[in-house]
C-alpha positions as semicolon CSV with decimal commas, in nm:
position;residue;x (nm);y (nm);z (nm)
1;M;0,000;0,000;0,000
2;Q;0,129;0,346;-0,092
3;L;0,088;0,672;0,096
4;R;-0,194;0,823;-0,107
5;P;-0,421;0,515;-0,106
6;F;-0,371;0,487;0,271
7;L;-0,466;0,851;0,330
8;E;-0,779;0,804;0,120
9;L;-0,906;0,521;0,342
10;N;-1,179;0,606;0,590
11;E;-1,102;0,578;0,962
12;A;-1,217;0,218;1,010
13;M;-1,037;0,093;0,700
14;A;-0,715;0,273;0,793
15;V;-0,716;0,122;1,142
16;R;-0,792;-0,220;0,993
17;A;-0,505;-0,187;0,745
18;L;-0,265;-0,097;1,023
19;L;-0,379;-0,386;1,245
20;D;-0,355;-0,630;0,953
21;Q;0,006;-0,524;0,902
22;V;0,077;-0,559;1,275
23;L;-0,073;-0,912;1,267
24;K;0,144;-1,003;0,969
25;L;0,450;-0,880;1,158
26;E;0,361;-1,094;1,458
27;Q;0,308;-1,405;1,248
28;L;0,655;-1,366;1,096
29;W;0,824;-1,254;1,419
30;D;1,051;-1,557;1,457
31;D;1,206;-1,504;1,112
32;T;1,461;-1,225;1,164
33;D;1,471;-1,102;0,804
34;S;1,092;-1,107;0,762
35;R;1,046;-0,936;1,099
36;K;1,273;-0,648;1,000
37;L;1,092;-0,606;0,668
38;E;0,741;-0,616;0,816
39;L;0,841;-0,392;1,108
40;R;0,967;-0,135;0,860
41;K;0,627;-0,144;0,689
42;V;0,448;-0,094;1,022
43;L;0,669;0,204;1,106
44;E;0,607;0,348;0,761
45;M;0,229;0,319;0,804
46;L;0,251;0,490;1,143
47;D;0,439;0,777;0,978
48;W;0,159;0,804;0,722
49;A;-0,105;0,789;0,995
50;L;0,011;1,126;1,127
51;Y;-0,121;1,286;0,806
52;H;-0,457;1,107;0,800
53;K;-0,774;1,317;0,831
54;S;-0,898;1,106;1,122
55;P;-0,784;1,224;1,471
56;L;-0,797;0,861;1,588
57;V;-0,562;0,744;1,312
58;Q;-0,334;1,040;1,384
59;K;-0,323;0,936;1,748
60;L;-0,219;0,585;1,647
61;G;0,056;0,740;1,438
62;E;0,204;0,890;1,753
63;L;0,306;0,538;1,856
64;R;0,590;0,568;1,605
65;K;0,815;0,758;1,846
66;R;0,758;0,502;2,123
67;I;0,883;0,204;1,924
68;P;1,256;0,131;1,968
69;P;1,465;0,044;1,659
70;D;1,471;-0,328;1,741
71;P;1,182;-0,396;1,982
72;S;1,147;-0,719;2,176
73;Y;0,830;-0,920;2,130
74;Q;0,706;-0,803;2,472
75;Q;0,770;-0,436;2,384
76;F;0,586;-0,486;2,056
77;L;0,283;-0,642;2,225
78;S;0,270;-0,387;2,506
79;L;0,214;-0,116;2,244
80;F;-0,022;-0,289;2,004
81;V;-0,233;-0,531;2,210
82;P;-0,438;-0,251;2,376
83;I;-0,507;-0,105;2,029
84;E;-0,603;-0,444;1,893
85;R;-0,848;-0,496;2,180
86;E;-1,004;-0,155;2,131
87;H;-1,027;-0,146;1,752
88;G;-0,953;-0,497;1,625
89;R;-1,162;-0,802;1,560
90;L;-1,370;-0,927;1,850
91;V;-1,265;-1,251;2,014
92;S;-1,509;-1,528;1,929
93;D;-1,636;-1,666;2,258
94;A;-1,693;-2,039;2,253
95;D;-2,022;-2,178;2,371
96;F;-2,027;-2,245;2,743
97;L;-2,180;-2,543;2,916
98;V;-2,368;-2,362;3,193
99;R;-2,511;-2,541;3,493
100;T;-2,847;-2,403;3,595
101;G;-2,912;-2,297;3,951
102;D;-2,589;-2,127;4,060
103;H;-2,508;-2,121;4,431
104;E;-2,606;-1,807;4,616
105;E;-2,274;-1,803;4,807
106;V;-1,942;-1,981;4,827
107;Q;-1,984;-2,333;4,960
108;K;-1,901;-2,380;5,327
109;N;-1,530;-2,443;5,398
110;A;-1,452;-2,416;5,027
111;V;-1,222;-2,110;5,023
112;F;-0,902;-2,211;4,846
113;P;-0,586;-2,025;4,971
114;L;-0,431;-2,015;4,625
115;I;-0,319;-1,700;4,442
116;L;-0,305;-1,682;4,063
117;I;-0,069;-1,443;3,882
118;L;-0,132;-1,371;3,513
119;D;0,161;-1,199;3,342
120;N;0,116;-1,041;2,998
121;I;-0,172;-1,266;2,893
122;R;-0,293;-1,144;2,557
123;S;-0,636;-1,298;2,508
124;A;-0,936;-1,152;2,689
125;F;-1,110;-1,485;2,634
126;N;-0,829;-1,673;2,814
127;V;-0,844;-1,432;3,107
128;G;-1,222;-1,462;3,127
129;S;-1,195;-1,841;3,123
130;I;-0,937;-1,830;3,404
131;L;-1,160;-1,601;3,609
132;R;-1,453;-1,838;3,569
133;T;-1,238;-2,133;3,678
134;A;-1,101;-1,934;3,973
135;E;-1,446;-1,839;4,099
136;C;-1,579;-2,192;4,061
137;M;-1,285;-2,321;4,267
138;A;-1,316;-2,040;4,528
139;I;-0,958;-1,926;4,465
140;E;-0,848;-1,654;4,704
141;K;-0,708;-1,383;4,473
142;I;-0,587;-1,306;4,121
143;Y;-0,315;-1,062;4,019
144;L;-0,314;-0,934;3,660
145;C;0,018;-0,792;3,540
146;G;0,144;-0,595;3,243
147;Y;-0,096;-0,580;2,948
148;T;-0,316;-0,863;3,077
149;P;-0,676;-0,744;3,021
150;R;-0,860;-0,661;3,343
151;P;-1,188;-0,813;3,467
152;D;-1,366;-0,477;3,432
153;Q;-1,321;-0,485;3,054
154;D;-1,620;-0,597;2,848
155;K;-1,456;-0,880;2,653
156;V;-1,317;-1,034;2,972
157;S;-1,648;-1,001;3,154
158;K;-1,831;-1,165;2,866
159;A;-1,608;-1,473;2,882
160;A;-1,611;-1,479;3,263
161;L;-1,993;-1,488;3,269
162;G;-2,007;-1,241;3,558
163;T;-1,777;-1,441;3,788
164;E;-1,535;-1,148;3,800
165;K;-1,780;-0,969;4,031
166;H;-1,717;-1,231;4,301
167;L;-1,338;-1,246;4,282
168;A;-1,066;-1,053;4,462
169;W;-0,833;-0,919;4,194
170;E;-0,566;-0,654;4,154
171;W;-0,377;-0,515;3,855
172;R;-0,003;-0,455;3,878
173;P;0,205;-0,291;3,603
174;H;0,520;-0,494;3,671
175;C;0,509;-0,866;3,747
176;R;0,868;-0,883;3,864
177;E;0,804;-0,625;4,136
178;L;0,498;-0,820;4,252
179;L;0,695;-1,147;4,266
180;Q;0,966;-0,979;4,472
181;E;0,702;-0,839;4,708
182;L;0,542;-1,182;4,753
183;A;0,883;-1,341;4,811
184;D;0,963;-1,078;5,075
185;N;0,637;-1,177;5,245
186;R;0,743;-1,546;5,236
187;L;0,477;-1,649;4,988
188;S;0,612;-1,909;4,745
189;V;0,514;-1,877;4,380
190;Y;0,549;-2,163;4,132
191;A;0,568;-2,097;3,759
192;L;0,359;-2,304;3,521
193;E;0,597;-2,333;3,227
194;T;0,775;-2,586;3,007
195;S;1,147;-2,598;3,084
196;E;1,425;-2,847;3,148
197;Q;1,407;-2,777;3,521
198;A;1,030;-2,816;3,545
199;I;0,869;-3,093;3,749
200;A;0,576;-3,274;3,589
201;L;0,243;-3,186;3,750
202;E;0,176;-3,553;3,826
203;D;0,501;-3,569;4,029
204;F;0,487;-3,228;4,195
205;K;0,401;-3,215;4,565
206;F;0,230;-2,887;4,649
207;P;0,346;-2,748;4,986
208;Q;0,071;-2,736;5,249
209;Q;0,065;-2,358;5,277
210;Q;-0,073;-2,058;5,091
211;L;0,108;-2,027;4,759
212;G;0,083;-1,876;4,413
213;I;0,085;-2,009;4,057
214;L;0,226;-1,789;3,781
215;V;0,147;-1,812;3,409
216;G;0,273;-1,601;3,120
217;N;0,211;-1,500;2,761
218;E;0,033;-1,757;2,544
219;R;0,307;-1,759;2,281
220;Y;0,634;-1,684;2,456
221;G;0,559;-1,788;2,812
222;L;0,745;-1,633;3,103
223;E;1,057;-1,422;3,092
224;S;1,365;-1,556;3,272
225;N;1,369;-1,272;3,525
226;R;1,027;-1,391;3,643
227;L;1,131;-1,754;3,670
228;S;1,434;-1,661;3,882
229;L;1,199;-1,527;4,151
230;C;0,985;-1,842;4,164
231;A;1,024;-2,125;4,411
232;G;1,003;-2,381;4,132
233;T;0,858;-2,464;3,791
234;I;0,575;-2,703;3,708
235;E;0,484;-2,837;3,366
236;I;0,195;-3,042;3,238
237;P;0,319;-3,338;3,031
238;C;0,176;-3,377;2,681
239;W;0,163;-3,713;2,505
240;G;0,032;-3,602;2,166
241;R;0,213;-3,421;1,888
242;K;0,171;-3,078;2,044
243;N;0,391;-2,995;2,343
244;S;0,178;-2,734;2,517
245;L;-0,178;-2,661;2,626
246;N;-0,392;-2,350;2,626
247;V;-0,295;-2,130;2,922
248;A;-0,644;-2,128;3,073
249;V;-0,670;-2,507;3,048
250;S;-0,323;-2,554;3,198
251;L;-0,395;-2,327;3,491
252;G;-0,724;-2,503;3,561
253;M;-0,551;-2,841;3,566
254;A;-0,276;-2,720;3,801
255;A;-0,520;-2,552;4,040
256;F;-0,741;-2,859;4,053
257;E;-0,443;-3,084;4,128
258;C;-0,330;-2,849;4,404
259;R;-0,675;-2,856;4,562
260;R;-0,695;-3,236;4,527
261;Q;-0,362;-3,284;4,706
262;W;-0,450;-3,042;4,986
263;I;-0,782;-3,216;5,050
264;Q;-0,615;-3,558;5,043
265;K;-0,355;-3,444;5,298
266;G;-0,611;-3,274;5,521
267;F;-0,469;-2,925;5,470
268;L;-0,796;-2,822;5,305
269;Q;-1,136;-2,947;5,410
270;A;-1,338;-3,116;5,141
271;S;-1,675;-2,970;5,060
272;V;-1,948;-3,117;4,846
273;P;-2,145;-2,867;4,632
274;Q;-2,513;-2,864;4,725
């Protein structure tokens, strides 16, 4: 696309063209040569955006000066994911299997002293799914870090089916600072990640104390400076061709196993839903 055709696009089409180019860049991110080429095109479009008749497109063009010459994937996402959520395609929510007759309150003795930490999760649908799982399991608290979408955002709330209203949650801009704070308060956090040092979920023995589970970006996982502040790493073995699971599914499996072990050992009292 050349400058003049871009400037002749209406606002919605110009934003769409820019987001399509950003998506193309992301898809080719792991190929160094392709990434440099597609990044140059994105930067060029942002330069053009400053001259568009739409104030919104002009505002997007101002991102140009915030992008470093060779951005990391996390820097790239931190700039464009909020724009994608606001102006991009809506996430398609899958159909939910909903049980009729929800409980009016948390089941007696069911509170689960587990903390979940979501670092730079991209998908609002994934976050909503995690929130729904957390509420159903009576998990104590959720921290949302970086550009993870918050429960008060419409797309998250839609996937969470209103469960976000019954959860304790807090947003933090920097996950590393939160992990250091939790460590200083003697709360152990375990990363859910695939690595050589990870212990398989089926072999991991959850300590009988309040603890946290940390998950990261759907594509690139957790950064090493997060892992260094964790008490250990857990992974969920995969026996098929793929070597990883959806982040919301993985977190649900790990939380359920933690609760199962605590009930079995008597650290947590079992409760039967009425």
